[in-house]
């Protein structure tokens, strides 16, 4: 598909972006998946790090959103396991953290403090998926 000059842009199929949500709280996973779907993104969810690593290895995923403390591992361990698998090592990770003054971990592209506004999270997602523009401001 070629882009022609001017203001016309090719239509971007956002559903080709699949975001993995990893959170031990089912309500949080469901709420985030619903918001991402409303934004035109595909979402899959995992309740722990082991399930997440398996999902990452099985299917192409564009970005990962992970809470810093999972039931079976923390974000540091998850990032180490992800980095050890060459096919998924470059998938960007956004960490959701409820702890104050949490540093950005090696292997993560962003840290979003909990509680967070959904707009803050969507802004970070857009930064790392440049063709996800969202609705125009009114």
mmCIF file with all atom_site columns, C-alpha atoms in Angstrom:
data_model
loop_
_atom_site.group_PDB
_atom_site.id
_atom_site.type_symbol
_atom_site.label_atom_id
_atom_site.label_alt_id
_atom_site.label_comp_id
_atom_site.label_asym_id
_atom_site.label_entity_id
_atom_site.label_seq_id
_atom_site.pdbx_PDB_ins_code
_atom_site.Cartn_x
_atom_site.Cartn_y
_atom_site.Cartn_z
_atom_site.occupancy
_atom_site.B_iso_or_equiv
_atom_site.pdbx_formal_charge
_atom_site.auth_seq_id
_atom_site.auth_comp_id
_atom_site.auth_asym_id
_atom_site.auth_atom_id
_atom_site.pdbx_PDB_model_num
ATOM 1   C CA . UNK A 1 1   ? 0.000   0.000   0.000  1.00 0.00 ? 1   UNK A CA 1
ATOM 2   C CA . UNK A 1 2   ? 1.417   3.371   -0.967 1.00 0.00 ? 2   UNK A CA 1
ATOM 3   C CA . UNK A 1 3   ? 0.787   6.624   0.809  1.00 0.00 ? 3   UNK A CA 1
ATOM 4   C CA . UNK A 1 4   ? 0.007   9.513   -1.462 1.00 0.00 ? 4   UNK A CA 1
ATOM 5   C CA . UNK A 1 5   ? 0.951   13.048  -0.445 1.00 0.00 ? 5   UNK A CA 1
ATOM 6   C CA . UNK A 1 6   ? -1.460  15.399  1.269  1.00 0.00 ? 6   UNK A CA 1
ATOM 7   C CA . UNK A 1 7   ? -3.638  14.543  4.206  1.00 0.00 ? 7   UNK A CA 1
ATOM 8   C CA . UNK A 1 8   ? -4.747  11.095  3.059  1.00 0.00 ? 8   UNK A CA 1
ATOM 9   C CA . UNK A 1 9   ? -3.250  8.194   4.979  1.00 0.00 ? 9   UNK A CA 1
ATOM 10  C CA . UNK A 1 10  ? -3.616  4.484   4.479  1.00 0.00 ? 10  UNK A CA 1
ATOM 11  C CA . UNK A 1 11  ? -6.134  2.906   6.797  1.00 0.00 ? 11  UNK A CA 1
ATOM 12  C CA . UNK A 1 12  ? -4.255  1.102   9.553  1.00 0.00 ? 12  UNK A CA 1
ATOM 13  C CA . UNK A 1 13  ? -5.647  -2.202  10.748 1.00 0.00 ? 13  UNK A CA 1
ATOM 14  C CA . UNK A 1 14  ? -5.200  -1.814  14.498 1.00 0.00 ? 14  UNK A CA 1
ATOM 15  C CA . UNK A 1 15  ? -6.374  -5.368  15.111 1.00 0.00 ? 15  UNK A CA 1
ATOM 16  C CA . UNK A 1 16  ? -3.008  -6.519  13.825 1.00 0.00 ? 16  UNK A CA 1
ATOM 17  C CA . UNK A 1 17  ? -1.709  -5.212  17.162 1.00 0.00 ? 17  UNK A CA 1
ATOM 18  C CA . UNK A 1 18  ? -2.314  -7.717  19.935 1.00 0.00 ? 18  UNK A CA 1
ATOM 19  C CA . UNK A 1 19  ? -1.543  -6.617  23.465 1.00 0.00 ? 19  UNK A CA 1
ATOM 20  C CA . UNK A 1 20  ? -0.924  -9.088  26.269 1.00 0.00 ? 20  UNK A CA 1
ATOM 21  C CA . UNK A 1 21  ? -2.289  -8.058  29.674 1.00 0.00 ? 21  UNK A CA 1
ATOM 22  C CA . UNK A 1 22  ? -0.731  -9.831  32.658 1.00 0.00 ? 22  UNK A CA 1
ATOM 23  C CA . UNK A 1 23  ? -2.406  -9.139  35.988 1.00 0.00 ? 23  UNK A CA 1
ATOM 24  C CA . UNK A 1 24  ? -3.354  -11.399 38.878 1.00 0.00 ? 24  UNK A CA 1
ATOM 25  C CA . UNK A 1 25  ? -6.679  -9.566  39.287 1.00 0.00 ? 25  UNK A CA 1
ATOM 26  C CA . UNK A 1 26  ? -9.335  -10.870 36.896 1.00 0.00 ? 26  UNK A CA 1
ATOM 27  C CA . UNK A 1 27  ? -11.342 -7.633  37.088 1.00 0.00 ? 27  UNK A CA 1
ATOM 28  C CA . UNK A 1 28  ? -8.317  -5.581  36.052 1.00 0.00 ? 28  UNK A CA 1
ATOM 29  C CA . UNK A 1 29  ? -7.557  -7.928  33.155 1.00 0.00 ? 29  UNK A CA 1
ATOM 30  C CA . UNK A 1 30  ? -11.150 -7.771  31.919 1.00 0.00 ? 30  UNK A CA 1
ATOM 31  C CA . UNK A 1 31  ? -11.406 -3.982  32.258 1.00 0.00 ? 31  UNK A CA 1
ATOM 32  C CA . UNK A 1 32  ? -8.132  -3.369  30.412 1.00 0.00 ? 32  UNK A CA 1
ATOM 33  C CA . UNK A 1 33  ? -9.074  -5.832  27.665 1.00 0.00 ? 33  UNK A CA 1
ATOM 34  C CA . UNK A 1 34  ? -12.405 -4.055  27.201 1.00 0.00 ? 34  UNK A CA 1
ATOM 35  C CA . UNK A 1 35  ? -10.761 -0.623  26.947 1.00 0.00 ? 35  UNK A CA 1
ATOM 36  C CA . UNK A 1 36  ? -8.147  -1.865  24.481 1.00 0.00 ? 36  UNK A CA 1
ATOM 37  C CA . UNK A 1 37  ? -10.841 -3.525  22.372 1.00 0.00 ? 37  UNK A CA 1
ATOM 38  C CA . UNK A 1 38  ? -12.803 -0.248  22.325 1.00 0.00 ? 38  UNK A CA 1
ATOM 39  C CA . UNK A 1 39  ? -9.620  1.420   21.067 1.00 0.00 ? 39  UNK A CA 1
ATOM 40  C CA . UNK A 1 40  ? -9.517  -1.050  18.175 1.00 0.00 ? 40  UNK A CA 1
ATOM 41  C CA . UNK A 1 41  ? -6.757  -3.255  19.557 1.00 0.00 ? 41  UNK A CA 1
ATOM 42  C CA . UNK A 1 42  ? -6.830  -6.993  20.107 1.00 0.00 ? 42  UNK A CA 1
ATOM 43  C CA . UNK A 1 43  ? -6.121  -8.120  23.670 1.00 0.00 ? 43  UNK A CA 1
ATOM 44  C CA . UNK A 1 44  ? -5.228  -11.408 25.308 1.00 0.00 ? 44  UNK A CA 1
ATOM 45  C CA . UNK A 1 45  ? -4.786  -11.922 29.033 1.00 0.00 ? 45  UNK A CA 1
ATOM 46  C CA . UNK A 1 46  ? -2.749  -14.030 31.417 1.00 0.00 ? 46  UNK A CA 1
ATOM 47  C CA . UNK A 1 47  ? -3.082  -14.333 35.182 1.00 0.00 ? 47  UNK A CA 1
ATOM 48  C CA . UNK A 1 48  ? 0.575   -15.119 35.878 1.00 0.00 ? 48  UNK A CA 1
ATOM 49  C CA . UNK A 1 49  ? 4.041   -14.883 34.399 1.00 0.00 ? 49  UNK A CA 1
ATOM 50  C CA . UNK A 1 50  ? 4.369   -18.511 33.310 1.00 0.00 ? 50  UNK A CA 1
ATOM 51  C CA . UNK A 1 51  ? 1.119   -18.363 31.325 1.00 0.00 ? 51  UNK A CA 1
ATOM 52  C CA . UNK A 1 52  ? 2.275   -15.054 29.821 1.00 0.00 ? 52  UNK A CA 1
ATOM 53  C CA . UNK A 1 53  ? 5.640   -16.414 28.673 1.00 0.00 ? 53  UNK A CA 1
ATOM 54  C CA . UNK A 1 54  ? 3.816   -19.354 27.071 1.00 0.00 ? 54  UNK A CA 1
ATOM 55  C CA . UNK A 1 55  ? 1.386   -17.012 25.247 1.00 0.00 ? 55  UNK A CA 1
ATOM 56  C CA . UNK A 1 56  ? 4.290   -14.861 24.042 1.00 0.00 ? 56  UNK A CA 1
ATOM 57  C CA . UNK A 1 57  ? 6.052   -17.905 22.635 1.00 0.00 ? 57  UNK A CA 1
ATOM 58  C CA . UNK A 1 58  ? 2.904   -19.207 20.898 1.00 0.00 ? 58  UNK A CA 1
ATOM 59  C CA . UNK A 1 59  ? 1.620   -16.159 19.049 1.00 0.00 ? 59  UNK A CA 1
ATOM 60  C CA . UNK A 1 60  ? 2.823   -12.817 17.717 1.00 0.00 ? 60  UNK A CA 1
ATOM 61  C CA . UNK A 1 61  ? 2.153   -10.092 20.266 1.00 0.00 ? 61  UNK A CA 1
ATOM 62  C CA . UNK A 1 62  ? 2.891   -6.415  19.809 1.00 0.00 ? 62  UNK A CA 1
ATOM 63  C CA . UNK A 1 63  ? 3.168   -5.172  23.392 1.00 0.00 ? 63  UNK A CA 1
ATOM 64  C CA . UNK A 1 64  ? 2.885   -6.435  26.975 1.00 0.00 ? 64  UNK A CA 1
ATOM 65  C CA . UNK A 1 65  ? 1.276   -4.727  29.966 1.00 0.00 ? 65  UNK A CA 1
ATOM 66  C CA . UNK A 1 66  ? 2.332   -6.407  33.218 1.00 0.00 ? 66  UNK A CA 1
ATOM 67  C CA . UNK A 1 67  ? 1.762   -5.648  36.883 1.00 0.00 ? 67  UNK A CA 1
ATOM 68  C CA . UNK A 1 68  ? 4.970   -5.514  38.901 1.00 0.00 ? 68  UNK A CA 1
ATOM 69  C CA . UNK A 1 69  ? 4.007   -8.288  41.342 1.00 0.00 ? 69  UNK A CA 1
ATOM 70  C CA . UNK A 1 70  ? 2.457   -11.391 39.797 1.00 0.00 ? 70  UNK A CA 1
ATOM 71  C CA . UNK A 1 71  ? 1.377   -14.464 41.738 1.00 0.00 ? 71  UNK A CA 1
ATOM 72  C CA . UNK A 1 72  ? 4.290   -16.590 40.510 1.00 0.00 ? 72  UNK A CA 1
ATOM 73  C CA . UNK A 1 73  ? 7.024   -14.018 39.796 1.00 0.00 ? 73  UNK A CA 1
ATOM 74  C CA . UNK A 1 74  ? 7.793   -10.326 39.889 1.00 0.00 ? 74  UNK A CA 1
ATOM 75  C CA . UNK A 1 75  ? 8.287   -8.080  36.861 1.00 0.00 ? 75  UNK A CA 1
ATOM 76  C CA . UNK A 1 76  ? 12.086  -8.463  37.055 1.00 0.00 ? 76  UNK A CA 1
ATOM 77  C CA . UNK A 1 77  ? 11.814  -12.250 36.703 1.00 0.00 ? 77  UNK A CA 1
ATOM 78  C CA . UNK A 1 78  ? 9.229   -11.937 33.914 1.00 0.00 ? 78  UNK A CA 1
ATOM 79  C CA . UNK A 1 79  ? 11.510  -9.561  31.983 1.00 0.00 ? 79  UNK A CA 1
ATOM 80  C CA . UNK A 1 80  ? 14.456  -11.963 32.400 1.00 0.00 ? 80  UNK A CA 1
ATOM 81  C CA . UNK A 1 81  ? 12.428  -14.908 31.090 1.00 0.00 ? 81  UNK A CA 1
ATOM 82  C CA . UNK A 1 82  ? 11.114  -12.876 28.156 1.00 0.00 ? 82  UNK A CA 1
ATOM 83  C CA . UNK A 1 83  ? 14.611  -11.635 27.278 1.00 0.00 ? 83  UNK A CA 1
ATOM 84  C CA . UNK A 1 84  ? 15.899  -15.220 27.194 1.00 0.00 ? 84  UNK A CA 1
ATOM 85  C CA . UNK A 1 85  ? 13.599  -16.103 24.275 1.00 0.00 ? 85  UNK A CA 1
ATOM 86  C CA . UNK A 1 86  ? 15.019  -14.474 21.116 1.00 0.00 ? 86  UNK A CA 1
ATOM 87  C CA . UNK A 1 87  ? 11.716  -14.464 19.213 1.00 0.00 ? 87  UNK A CA 1
ATOM 88  C CA . UNK A 1 88  ? 10.013  -12.301 21.871 1.00 0.00 ? 88  UNK A CA 1
ATOM 89  C CA . UNK A 1 89  ? 12.926  -10.440 23.442 1.00 0.00 ? 89  UNK A CA 1
ATOM 90  C CA . UNK A 1 90  ? 12.130  -7.210  21.563 1.00 0.00 ? 90  UNK A CA 1
ATOM 91  C CA . UNK A 1 91  ? 8.406   -7.049  22.421 1.00 0.00 ? 91  UNK A CA 1
ATOM 92  C CA . UNK A 1 92  ? 7.951   -3.812  24.426 1.00 0.00 ? 92  UNK A CA 1
ATOM 93  C CA . UNK A 1 93  ? 6.750   -4.083  28.036 1.00 0.00 ? 93  UNK A CA 1
ATOM 94  C CA . UNK A 1 94  ? 4.838   -1.496  30.069 1.00 0.00 ? 94  UNK A CA 1
ATOM 95  C CA . UNK A 1 95  ? 4.875   -2.140  33.821 1.00 0.00 ? 95  UNK A CA 1
ATOM 96  C CA . UNK A 1 96  ? 1.990   -1.197  36.112 1.00 0.00 ? 96  UNK A CA 1
ATOM 97  C CA . UNK A 1 97  ? 3.321   -0.545  39.608 1.00 0.00 ? 97  UNK A CA 1
ATOM 98  C CA . UNK A 1 98  ? 1.571   0.172   42.878 1.00 0.00 ? 98  UNK A CA 1
ATOM 99  C CA . UNK A 1 99  ? 4.839   0.893   44.669 1.00 0.00 ? 99  UNK A CA 1
ATOM 100 C CA . UNK A 1 100 ? 6.102   4.440   45.082 1.00 0.00 ? 100 UNK A CA 1
ATOM 101 C CA . UNK A 1 101 ? 9.411   5.430   43.472 1.00 0.00 ? 101 UNK A CA 1
ATOM 102 C CA . UNK A 1 102 ? 9.689   2.254   41.418 1.00 0.00 ? 102 UNK A CA 1
ATOM 103 C CA . UNK A 1 103 ? 12.566  2.593   38.929 1.00 0.00 ? 103 UNK A CA 1
ATOM 104 C CA . UNK A 1 104 ? 12.068  1.718   35.270 1.00 0.00 ? 104 UNK A CA 1
ATOM 105 C CA . UNK A 1 105 ? 13.295  -1.852  35.018 1.00 0.00 ? 105 UNK A CA 1
ATOM 106 C CA . UNK A 1 106 ? 15.790  -2.981  32.414 1.00 0.00 ? 106 UNK A CA 1
ATOM 107 C CA . UNK A 1 107 ? 13.793  -4.465  29.558 1.00 0.00 ? 107 UNK A CA 1
ATOM 108 C CA . UNK A 1 108 ? 10.709  -2.292  30.101 1.00 0.00 ? 108 UNK A CA 1
ATOM 109 C CA . UNK A 1 109 ? 9.810   0.701   27.936 1.00 0.00 ? 109 UNK A CA 1
ATOM 110 C CA . UNK A 1 110 ? 7.548   2.468   30.444 1.00 0.00 ? 110 UNK A CA 1
ATOM 111 C CA . UNK A 1 111 ? 6.295   2.437   34.010 1.00 0.00 ? 111 UNK A CA 1
ATOM 112 C CA . UNK A 1 112 ? 2.722   3.500   34.800 1.00 0.00 ? 112 UNK A CA 1
ATOM 113 C CA . UNK A 1 113 ? 2.004   4.032   38.511 1.00 0.00 ? 113 UNK A CA 1
ATOM 114 C CA . UNK A 1 114 ? -1.144  2.533   40.071 1.00 0.00 ? 114 UNK A CA 1
ATOM 115 C CA . UNK A 1 115 ? -3.750  3.779   40.423 1.00 0.00 ? 115 UNK A CA 1
ATOM 116 C CA . UNK A 1 116 ? -3.559  5.040   36.858 1.00 0.00 ? 116 UNK A CA 1
ATOM 117 C CA . UNK A 1 117 ? -5.845  6.908   34.518 1.00 0.00 ? 117 UNK A CA 1
ATOM 118 C CA . UNK A 1 118 ? -6.670  4.942   31.400 1.00 0.00 ? 118 UNK A CA 1
ATOM 119 C CA . UNK A 1 119 ? -5.576  7.942   29.307 1.00 0.00 ? 119 UNK A CA 1
ATOM 120 C CA . UNK A 1 120 ? -2.088  7.698   30.851 1.00 0.00 ? 120 UNK A CA 1
ATOM 121 C CA . UNK A 1 121 ? -1.854  4.040   29.891 1.00 0.00 ? 121 UNK A CA 1
ATOM 122 C CA . UNK A 1 122 ? -3.190  4.645   26.372 1.00 0.00 ? 122 UNK A CA 1
ATOM 123 C CA . UNK A 1 123 ? -0.637  7.439   25.917 1.00 0.00 ? 123 UNK A CA 1
ATOM 124 C CA . UNK A 1 124 ? 2.180   5.007   26.750 1.00 0.00 ? 124 UNK A CA 1
ATOM 125 C CA . UNK A 1 125 ? 0.735   2.376   24.422 1.00 0.00 ? 125 UNK A CA 1
ATOM 126 C CA . UNK A 1 126 ? 0.554   4.925   21.591 1.00 0.00 ? 126 UNK A CA 1
ATOM 127 C CA . UNK A 1 127 ? 4.192   5.889   22.180 1.00 0.00 ? 127 UNK A CA 1
ATOM 128 C CA . UNK A 1 128 ? 5.298   2.335   21.544 1.00 0.00 ? 128 UNK A CA 1
ATOM 129 C CA . UNK A 1 129 ? 2.787   1.571   18.769 1.00 0.00 ? 129 UNK A CA 1
ATOM 130 C CA . UNK A 1 130 ? 3.201   4.682   16.614 1.00 0.00 ? 130 UNK A CA 1
ATOM 131 C CA . UNK A 1 131 ? 0.286   3.974   14.279 1.00 0.00 ? 131 UNK A CA 1
ATOM 132 C CA . UNK A 1 132 ? -2.197  3.780   17.181 1.00 0.00 ? 132 UNK A CA 1
ATOM 133 C CA . UNK A 1 133 ? -3.525  7.324   17.095 1.00 0.00 ? 133 UNK A CA 1
ATOM 134 C CA . UNK A 1 134 ? -6.903  7.056   18.791 1.00 0.00 ? 134 UNK A CA 1
ATOM 135 C CA . UNK A 1 135 ? -9.800  9.467   18.345 1.00 0.00 ? 135 UNK A CA 1
ATOM 136 C CA . UNK A 1 136 ? -9.088  13.112  17.592 1.00 0.00 ? 136 UNK A CA 1
ATOM 137 C CA . UNK A 1 137 ? -9.478  15.572  20.457 1.00 0.00 ? 137 UNK A CA 1
ATOM 138 C CA . UNK A 1 138 ? -12.809 17.399  20.330 1.00 0.00 ? 138 UNK A CA 1
#
